[in-house]
Short mmCIF file of C-alpha atoms and ligand atoms in Angstrom, two decimals:
data_model
loop_
_atom_site.label_atom_id
_atom_site.label_comp_id
_atom_site.label_asym_id
_atom_site.label_seq_id
_atom_site.Cartn_x
_atom_site.Cartn_y
_atom_site.Cartn_z
CA MET A 28 71.14 132.27 85.87
CA HIS A 29 72.71 133.16 89.18
CA ILE A 30 76.17 131.69 89.65
CA SER A 31 77.42 131.52 93.22
CA LEU A 32 80.56 133.34 94.22
CA ARG A 33 81.94 129.96 95.24
CA ALA A 34 81.57 128.63 91.68
CA LYS A 35 82.89 131.85 90.18
CA ASN A 36 86.02 131.68 92.30
CA ILE A 37 86.95 128.24 91.04
CA GLN A 38 89.51 128.33 88.26
CA GLU A 39 88.75 126.67 84.99
CA SER A 40 91.34 124.08 84.15
CA VAL A 41 93.88 125.25 81.56
CA THR A 42 94.55 121.57 80.90
CA LEU A 43 91.03 120.89 79.69
CA LYS A 44 91.09 123.93 77.42
CA LEU A 45 94.33 122.80 75.80
CA ASN A 46 93.08 119.25 75.46
CA ALA A 47 89.95 120.50 73.69
CA LYS A 48 92.15 122.46 71.28
CA ALA A 49 94.36 119.41 70.62
CA MET A 50 91.27 117.32 69.85
CA LYS A 51 89.87 119.98 67.53
CA LEU A 52 93.16 120.20 65.60
CA ALA A 53 93.21 116.39 65.27
CA GLU A 54 89.60 116.35 64.03
CA GLU A 55 90.58 118.92 61.39
CA GLY A 56 93.06 116.37 60.02
CA ASN A 57 96.29 117.62 61.67
CA ARG A 58 98.77 115.09 63.04
CA ILE A 59 98.73 115.71 66.78
CA PHE A 60 100.86 114.05 69.46
CA ASN A 61 98.81 114.31 72.59
CA LEU A 62 101.09 113.96 75.61
CA THR A 63 98.57 115.28 78.11
CA ALA A 64 97.10 111.93 79.20
CA GLY A 65 96.61 111.34 82.90
CA GLN A 66 95.70 107.72 82.34
CA LEU A 67 97.15 104.52 80.95
CA PRO A 68 96.12 103.63 77.40
CA PHE A 69 95.81 99.94 78.35
CA ARG A 70 92.87 97.70 79.15
CA PRO A 71 92.75 96.64 82.80
CA SER A 72 93.85 93.21 83.99
CA VAL A 73 91.88 90.41 82.24
CA ASP A 74 91.17 88.84 85.60
CA PHE A 75 89.54 91.97 86.94
CA VAL A 76 87.42 92.33 83.78
CA GLU A 77 86.25 88.70 84.21
CA HIS A 78 85.08 89.49 87.74
CA ILE A 79 83.14 92.49 86.45
CA LYS A 80 81.48 90.27 83.84
CA ASN A 81 80.51 87.69 86.47
CA GLU A 82 79.05 90.25 88.85
CA ILE A 83 76.88 91.76 86.16
CA ASN A 84 74.54 88.81 86.62
CA PHE A 85 73.51 89.84 90.14
CA LEU A 86 70.75 92.24 91.15
CA ASN A 87 72.89 93.64 94.00
CA SER A 88 75.44 94.88 91.48
CA PHE A 89 72.84 97.37 90.26
CA GLN A 90 71.58 98.50 93.65
CA TYR A 91 72.91 100.98 96.21
CA SER A 92 75.92 99.86 98.19
CA PRO A 93 76.24 100.96 101.83
CA VAL A 94 77.45 104.60 101.86
CA PRO A 95 81.05 103.80 102.94
CA GLY A 96 81.19 100.73 100.67
CA PHE A 97 80.74 96.97 101.20
CA PRO A 98 82.23 96.07 104.62
CA ALA A 99 84.21 93.07 103.32
CA LEU A 100 85.84 95.19 100.61
CA ARG A 101 86.73 97.95 103.10
CA LYS A 102 88.41 95.33 105.29
CA LYS A 103 90.26 93.92 102.29
CA ILE A 104 91.50 97.40 101.32
CA ILE A 105 92.78 98.09 104.85
CA LYS A 106 94.64 94.78 104.80
CA HIS A 107 96.05 95.60 101.34
CA ILE A 108 97.35 98.95 102.60
CA GLU A 109 98.91 97.25 105.64
CA ASP A 110 100.59 94.59 103.49
CA THR A 111 101.90 96.89 100.78
CA ARG A 112 103.05 99.68 103.12
CA GLN A 113 104.31 97.20 105.72
CA ILE A 114 102.42 98.74 108.59
CA ASP A 115 100.09 97.45 111.28
CA PHE A 116 97.41 99.94 112.26
CA GLN A 117 96.41 98.14 115.43
CA LYS A 118 99.99 97.73 116.67
CA SER A 119 100.49 101.44 115.95
CA GLY A 120 97.61 102.15 118.33
CA VAL A 121 95.21 103.52 115.75
CA ASN A 122 91.72 102.31 115.05
CA VAL A 123 91.17 102.96 111.33
CA ASP A 124 88.32 102.50 108.94
CA CYS A 125 87.97 102.77 105.17
CA ILE A 126 85.43 104.61 103.05
CA ILE A 127 85.08 103.94 99.33
CA SER A 128 84.22 106.94 97.13
CA ASN A 129 83.60 107.68 93.46
CA GLY A 130 87.30 107.94 92.59
CA GLY A 131 90.33 109.34 94.34
CA LYS A 132 89.28 112.87 93.47
CA HIS A 133 85.95 112.40 95.20
CA ALA A 134 87.70 110.82 98.20
CA LEU A 135 89.95 113.89 98.45
CA SER A 136 87.10 116.31 98.09
CA VAL A 137 85.06 114.66 100.86
CA CYS A 138 88.23 114.52 102.96
CA PHE A 139 88.83 118.29 102.61
CA GLU A 140 85.16 119.01 103.35
CA THR A 141 85.42 116.93 106.52
CA LEU A 142 88.69 118.48 107.67
CA VAL A 143 88.93 122.11 106.60
CA GLU A 144 87.29 125.06 108.39
CA PRO A 145 87.00 128.47 106.71
CA GLU A 146 90.34 130.37 107.00
CA ASP A 147 92.27 127.15 107.67
CA GLU A 148 95.57 126.85 105.86
CA VAL A 149 96.56 123.71 103.97
CA ILE A 150 100.17 123.31 102.85
CA LEU A 151 100.84 122.01 99.34
CA ILE A 152 104.15 121.30 97.66
CA SER A 153 104.52 122.76 94.16
CA PRO A 154 104.41 121.56 91.49
CA TYR A 155 101.17 120.05 92.83
CA TRP A 156 98.21 118.21 91.34
CA VAL A 157 95.80 120.74 89.88
CA SER A 158 92.69 120.00 91.93
CA TYR A 159 94.04 120.42 95.47
CA THR A 160 93.94 124.21 95.46
CA GLU A 161 90.38 124.44 94.13
CA MET A 162 89.08 121.79 96.55
CA ILE A 163 90.63 123.63 99.49
CA LYS A 164 89.18 126.95 98.30
CA LEU A 165 85.73 125.38 97.96
CA CYS A 166 85.88 124.67 101.70
CA GLY A 167 86.86 128.28 102.42
CA GLY A 168 90.41 127.20 103.19
CA LYS A 169 93.65 128.76 102.00
CA PRO A 170 96.29 126.80 100.07
CA VAL A 171 99.82 127.68 101.19
CA VAL A 172 102.47 126.63 98.72
CA VAL A 173 105.99 125.40 99.46
CA GLU A 174 108.12 125.18 96.33
CA SER A 175 110.25 122.36 95.04
CA SER A 176 112.21 122.24 91.80
CA ILE A 177 114.38 120.14 89.54
CA PHE A 178 117.38 121.46 91.53
CA ASN A 179 116.32 119.63 94.69
CA ASN A 180 114.87 116.64 92.82
CA PHE A 181 111.42 118.06 93.58
CA GLU A 182 111.85 117.58 97.33
CA PRO A 183 111.13 120.79 99.23
CA ALA A 184 113.57 121.83 101.93
CA LEU A 185 112.18 120.89 105.34
CA GLU A 186 113.12 124.35 106.64
CA ASP A 187 110.73 125.76 104.01
CA MET A 188 108.01 123.35 105.14
CA LYS A 189 108.56 124.41 108.74
CA ALA A 190 108.54 128.09 107.83
CA ALA A 191 105.17 127.68 106.08
CA ILE A 192 103.49 126.32 109.23
CA THR A 193 101.39 128.78 111.23
CA ASN A 194 98.80 128.39 113.97
CA LYS A 195 96.20 128.24 111.19
CA THR A 196 97.75 125.21 109.47
CA ARG A 197 95.19 122.44 109.49
CA ALA A 198 96.89 119.97 107.15
CA ILE A 199 99.78 119.20 104.83
CA VAL A 200 99.20 117.30 101.60
CA ILE A 201 101.92 114.85 100.60
CA ASN A 202 101.53 113.36 97.14
CA SER A 203 104.22 110.76 96.51
CA PRO A 204 104.67 109.54 93.77
CA THR A 205 103.89 112.95 92.49
CA ASN A 206 101.72 114.21 89.69
CA PRO A 207 103.17 116.12 87.74
CA THR A 208 106.88 115.36 88.30
CA GLY A 209 106.96 111.56 88.10
CA THR A 210 109.21 111.35 91.16
CA HIS A 211 108.70 110.22 94.73
CA TYR A 212 110.35 111.51 97.88
CA ARG A 213 113.43 109.62 99.09
CA PRO A 214 113.17 107.54 102.28
CA GLU A 215 115.51 110.06 104.00
CA TRP A 216 113.16 112.91 103.20
CA MET A 217 110.12 110.98 104.36
CA GLU A 218 111.82 110.06 107.64
CA SER A 219 112.91 113.64 108.32
CA PHE A 220 109.44 114.92 107.41
CA GLY A 221 107.96 112.41 109.89
CA GLN A 222 110.31 113.66 112.62
CA LEU A 223 109.36 117.26 111.81
CA MET A 224 105.66 116.44 112.11
CA LYS A 225 106.21 115.22 115.68
CA GLU A 226 106.84 118.86 116.58
CA PHE A 227 103.36 119.85 115.33
CA PRO A 228 100.80 117.57 116.98
CA ASN A 229 97.75 119.45 115.67
CA ILE A 230 98.56 119.16 111.99
CA HIS A 231 96.91 116.45 109.89
CA ILE A 232 98.65 114.84 106.96
CA ILE A 233 96.81 113.87 103.82
CA SER A 234 98.88 111.27 102.00
CA ASP A 235 97.70 110.98 98.40
CA GLU A 236 99.14 107.63 97.33
CA ILE A 237 97.16 107.12 94.12
CA TYR A 238 100.38 106.30 92.17
CA TYR A 239 101.96 104.16 94.92
CA GLN A 240 102.37 101.01 92.85
CA LEU A 241 103.47 102.79 89.69
CA TYR A 242 107.17 103.09 90.49
CA TYR A 243 109.48 101.72 87.84
CA PHE A 244 112.83 102.31 89.55
CA ASP A 245 113.86 101.35 93.08
CA PRO A 246 113.69 102.28 95.86
CA LYS A 247 109.95 102.00 96.03
CA PRO A 248 107.97 104.82 97.64
CA THR A 249 108.02 104.95 101.42
CA TYR A 250 105.94 107.10 103.73
CA PHE A 251 106.58 109.21 106.83
CA TYR A 252 104.28 107.02 108.96
CA GLN A 253 106.47 103.97 108.32
CA TYR A 254 109.23 105.77 110.26
CA VAL A 255 106.99 107.49 112.79
CA PRO A 256 103.94 105.19 113.21
CA GLU A 257 102.30 107.47 115.81
CA LEU A 258 101.55 109.85 112.91
CA LEU A 259 98.93 107.37 111.66
CA GLN A 260 96.66 108.85 114.32
CA ARG A 261 96.39 112.00 112.20
CA THR A 262 97.11 110.66 108.73
CA ILE A 263 94.52 110.28 105.99
CA ILE A 264 95.62 107.86 103.25
CA ILE A 265 94.03 108.21 99.82
CA ASP A 266 94.37 105.55 97.11
CA GLY A 267 92.23 103.96 94.41
CA ILE A 268 92.13 101.82 91.29
CA SER A 269 92.23 104.55 88.61
CA LYS A 270 95.95 104.42 88.01
CA THR A 271 97.07 100.98 89.21
CA LEU A 272 94.26 99.08 87.51
CA ALA A 273 94.05 101.36 84.46
CA SER A 274 90.43 102.06 85.41
CA THR A 275 89.97 105.83 85.53
CA GLY A 276 86.42 105.50 84.17
CA LEU A 277 85.21 103.06 86.81
CA ARG A 278 85.42 105.69 89.56
CA ILE A 279 86.63 103.89 92.67
CA GLY A 280 88.88 105.60 95.21
CA TYR A 281 89.26 105.10 98.93
CA THR A 282 90.31 106.72 102.17
CA ILE A 283 91.84 105.02 105.20
CA ALA A 284 91.86 107.18 108.31
CA PRO A 285 90.97 107.07 112.02
CA LYS A 286 87.45 105.69 112.51
CA ASP A 287 85.79 108.91 113.75
CA PHE A 288 87.08 110.83 110.73
CA VAL A 289 85.86 108.17 108.27
CA ALA A 290 82.43 108.19 109.97
CA ALA A 291 82.23 111.97 109.48
CA MET A 292 83.27 111.60 105.83
CA GLY A 293 80.46 109.05 105.49
CA LYS A 294 77.91 111.62 106.67
CA ILE A 295 78.97 114.05 103.94
CA GLN A 296 79.24 111.39 101.24
CA GLY A 297 75.84 109.97 102.24
CA GLN A 298 74.12 113.31 101.72
CA THR A 299 75.93 114.28 98.55
CA ALA A 300 76.85 111.20 96.50
CA SER A 301 75.86 107.96 98.34
CA GLY A 302 78.00 104.84 97.99
CA ALA A 303 80.35 104.10 95.09
CA ASN A 304 79.67 101.86 92.08
CA SER A 305 78.28 98.54 93.41
CA LEU A 306 79.22 96.43 90.39
CA ILE A 307 82.88 97.41 90.55
CA GLN A 308 83.03 97.06 94.32
CA ARG A 309 81.69 93.51 94.03
CA ALA A 310 84.22 92.69 91.30
CA LEU A 311 87.02 94.05 93.49
CA LEU A 312 85.87 91.87 96.35
CA ASN A 313 86.66 88.79 94.28
CA PHE A 314 89.75 90.15 92.54
CA ASP A 315 93.11 89.08 93.93
CA PHE A 316 94.88 92.39 94.71
CA ASN A 317 98.25 90.63 94.38
CA LYS A 318 97.55 90.37 90.65
CA MET A 319 97.94 94.15 90.35
CA GLU A 320 101.72 93.79 90.44
CA GLU A 321 101.56 91.21 87.64
CA PHE A 322 99.40 93.53 85.57
CA LEU A 323 101.73 96.46 86.17
CA GLY A 324 104.90 94.59 85.05
CA PRO A 325 104.57 95.41 81.31
CA VAL A 326 103.21 98.88 82.14
CA LYS A 327 106.37 99.66 84.10
CA ASP A 328 108.59 98.29 81.28
CA HIS A 329 106.82 100.66 78.92
CA LEU A 330 107.27 103.70 81.19
CA ARG A 331 110.93 102.85 81.77
CA ALA A 332 111.53 102.56 78.01
CA ASN A 333 109.93 105.93 77.30
CA GLY A 334 111.93 107.44 80.17
CA ARG A 335 115.09 106.20 78.40
CA ILE A 336 113.99 107.70 75.08
CA LEU A 337 113.60 111.02 76.84
CA ARG A 338 117.04 110.77 78.45
CA ASP A 339 118.82 109.69 75.26
CA GLN A 340 117.20 112.28 73.01
CA PHE A 341 117.78 115.12 75.48
CA ARG A 342 121.40 114.03 75.86
CA GLU A 343 121.98 113.87 72.12
CA ALA A 344 120.58 117.38 71.75
CA ASN A 345 122.84 118.73 74.53
CA LEU A 346 119.80 119.44 76.68
CA SER A 347 120.81 117.17 79.57
CA SER A 348 120.46 120.09 81.98
CA LEU A 349 116.68 119.90 81.45
CA TRP A 350 116.58 116.19 82.16
CA TYR A 351 116.14 114.36 85.45
CA GLN A 352 115.38 110.74 86.20
CA SER A 353 111.65 110.20 86.40
CA VAL A 354 110.96 107.09 88.49
CA SER A 355 107.24 106.79 89.14
CA ALA A 356 103.71 107.70 88.09
CA PHE A 357 103.73 108.44 84.35
CA TYR A 358 104.84 112.03 84.05
CA PHE A 359 107.86 114.24 83.40
CA MET A 360 108.17 118.03 83.79
CA ILE A 361 110.06 120.06 81.22
CA ASP A 362 111.45 123.25 82.69
CA PHE A 363 111.43 125.84 79.88
CA SER A 364 112.90 128.55 82.05
CA HIS A 365 116.46 127.26 81.47
CA SER A 366 116.12 126.50 77.78
CA PRO A 367 117.21 128.77 74.88
CA LEU A 368 113.53 129.01 73.96
CA MET A 369 112.81 131.37 76.85
CA ASP A 370 114.60 134.22 75.04
CA ASN A 371 111.69 134.25 72.56
CA TYR A 372 109.25 135.03 75.37
CA ARG A 373 110.98 136.97 78.14
CA LYS A 374 110.89 140.74 77.73
CA GLY A 375 114.17 141.12 79.61
CA PRO A 376 116.46 139.50 82.19
CA THR A 377 114.20 140.51 85.10
CA ASP A 378 110.96 139.30 83.50
CA THR A 379 109.45 136.60 85.76
CA THR A 380 106.13 136.30 83.90
CA ASP A 381 104.72 132.80 83.50
CA TYR A 382 104.59 132.07 79.76
CA ALA A 383 103.76 128.35 80.13
CA VAL A 384 100.32 128.59 78.49
CA GLU A 385 101.64 130.66 75.59
CA ILE A 386 104.61 128.32 75.13
CA CYS A 387 102.41 125.20 75.12
CA ASP A 388 100.02 126.89 72.72
CA ASP A 389 102.90 127.63 70.31
CA LEU A 390 104.21 124.07 70.62
CA LEU A 391 100.78 122.73 69.72
CA ASN A 392 100.14 125.16 66.85
CA ASN A 393 103.59 124.89 65.27
CA TRP A 394 104.75 121.35 66.04
CA GLY A 395 101.50 119.50 66.83
CA VAL A 396 102.56 118.38 70.33
CA ALA A 397 100.19 118.89 73.25
CA LEU A 398 101.67 119.21 76.75
CA VAL A 399 100.05 120.45 79.95
CA PRO A 400 101.28 123.95 80.90
CA SER A 401 102.61 124.08 84.44
CA THR A 402 100.45 127.10 85.39
CA ASP A 403 97.80 124.78 86.89
CA PHE A 404 100.51 123.00 88.89
CA GLY A 405 101.64 126.18 90.61
CA THR A 406 105.01 126.39 88.81
CA PRO A 407 105.90 128.92 86.09
CA ASN A 408 107.39 128.25 82.66
CA ALA A 409 107.29 124.48 82.54
CA ALA A 410 105.01 121.77 81.20
CA ARG A 411 104.04 118.21 82.03
CA LEU A 412 104.35 115.46 79.51
CA SER A 413 102.95 112.01 79.84
CA LEU A 414 105.05 108.90 79.21
CA VAL A 415 102.20 106.61 78.23
CA LEU A 416 102.22 106.94 74.43
CA GLU A 417 103.57 104.03 72.32
CA GLN A 418 107.33 104.21 71.84
CA ALA A 419 107.53 105.20 68.15
CA PRO A 420 105.13 108.18 68.31
CA PHE A 421 106.54 109.09 71.73
CA SER A 422 110.04 109.28 70.29
CA GLU A 423 108.79 111.35 67.36
CA ALA A 424 106.99 113.73 69.72
CA VAL A 425 110.13 114.13 71.86
CA SER A 426 112.20 115.03 68.80
CA LEU A 427 109.65 117.72 67.89
CA ILE A 428 109.73 119.10 71.45
CA ILE A 429 113.52 119.24 71.24
CA LYS A 430 113.40 121.18 67.96
CA PHE A 431 110.99 123.58 69.59
CA LEU A 432 113.19 123.93 72.70
CA GLN A 433 116.17 124.70 70.48
CA GLY A 434 114.24 127.52 68.88
CA THR A 435 114.16 125.85 65.43
CA LYS A 436 111.74 127.54 63.05
CA LYS A 437 109.36 125.20 61.26
CA SER A 438 110.14 125.04 57.53
N1 PLP B 26 95.47 112.41 93.07
C1 PLP B 26 96.33 112.66 92.06
C2 PLP B 26 97.69 113.14 92.38
C3 PLP B 26 95.94 112.47 90.73
O1 PLP B 26 96.81 112.71 89.74
C4 PLP B 26 94.63 112.03 90.46
C5 PLP B 26 94.16 111.89 89.08
O2 PLP B 26 94.75 112.31 88.12
C6 PLP B 26 93.77 111.78 91.55
C7 PLP B 26 94.23 111.99 92.84
C8 PLP B 26 92.35 111.34 91.34
O3 PLP B 26 92.22 110.11 90.72
P1 PLP B 26 90.80 109.50 90.37
O4 PLP B 26 89.75 110.44 90.77
O5 PLP B 26 90.82 109.24 88.91
O6 PLP B 26 90.74 108.21 91.17
#
């Protein structure tokens, strides 16, 4: 079969490969701690499930929805964004609309297709979510990466952001709270970023807010447009129910952006995927969005508790230098490059090779713990772990990771 150059140029996810290996090892009877999950292991809110059950009785739940989604739900989502982000689109002089897609990933992909011309540059902050680069490349665009690290609490220096801007920059992607670091940018950073964007009136900002409600330490996430509302005229907000309603399999994500942009997204979505799942849209129409916070209460307690386990066990093992306070989403990045373990991999002091895949492979083979190597996130020699596992196995997994980091040989 012929495979297009476009398909050939897309990178296969290292994450999926490692996950497949972890599953195979588990099937073979090995005890595996899988810390790669990008989803909550909980059932969604009972209330929401009840609404799905009720809507299953209606013919319309099984038929096509309008391409951008049911109008009443789109309105409800816009209002929800205004209430939770404390903004008023109309007062900010922007006429927005909402389009509902088959998940946040689909929303982002249609957004890039609508925005990016071949040769356009799109700025990403590393470590970044794995799919941005490939989506941008599929549109013929070029990802330009600005680095952040544990040393600046994963907030890139604004001078670096400014230096990355050229006359080809079409957009900047801001993902806060961030996958894979489990942090969100401080209000001060967001405000300064907003001020910086005023200097570049042609640049669009894609604000991926899929983890917005999943913060478990104050202050809650804020956004640049709350400080500089005029930026809403060129901001595209992405959100969805995958993470906040523990519903990754239901495939509902949405985009709120200026009306003409949403209409153009609708043209692409209409010819490639049509409208999103009607049954779930109808259930969402009747679901009280305020109940999300109630549902997330115990989820946040759980994430906070696992965050503490991580802190305490790292501290006890004298590895505090590898620890930082995760505050949102459900991830934490371990930076191997400053651990004693690195001596087993580096060929010398000047070796800057990325050994993340090899390191994660060894951790899985020798200690039965699966992490996501940072290679896909655009950062070398680190790995993402997920905080969602139950506390007892999570604690056990962390102690195994620590042994591995200390270079302990398995007896
Ligand atoms: N954005 C980020 C940063 C993510 O981590 C994810 C999923 O992991 C998505 C978007 C897409 O979410 P979904 O397609 O499940 O709604």
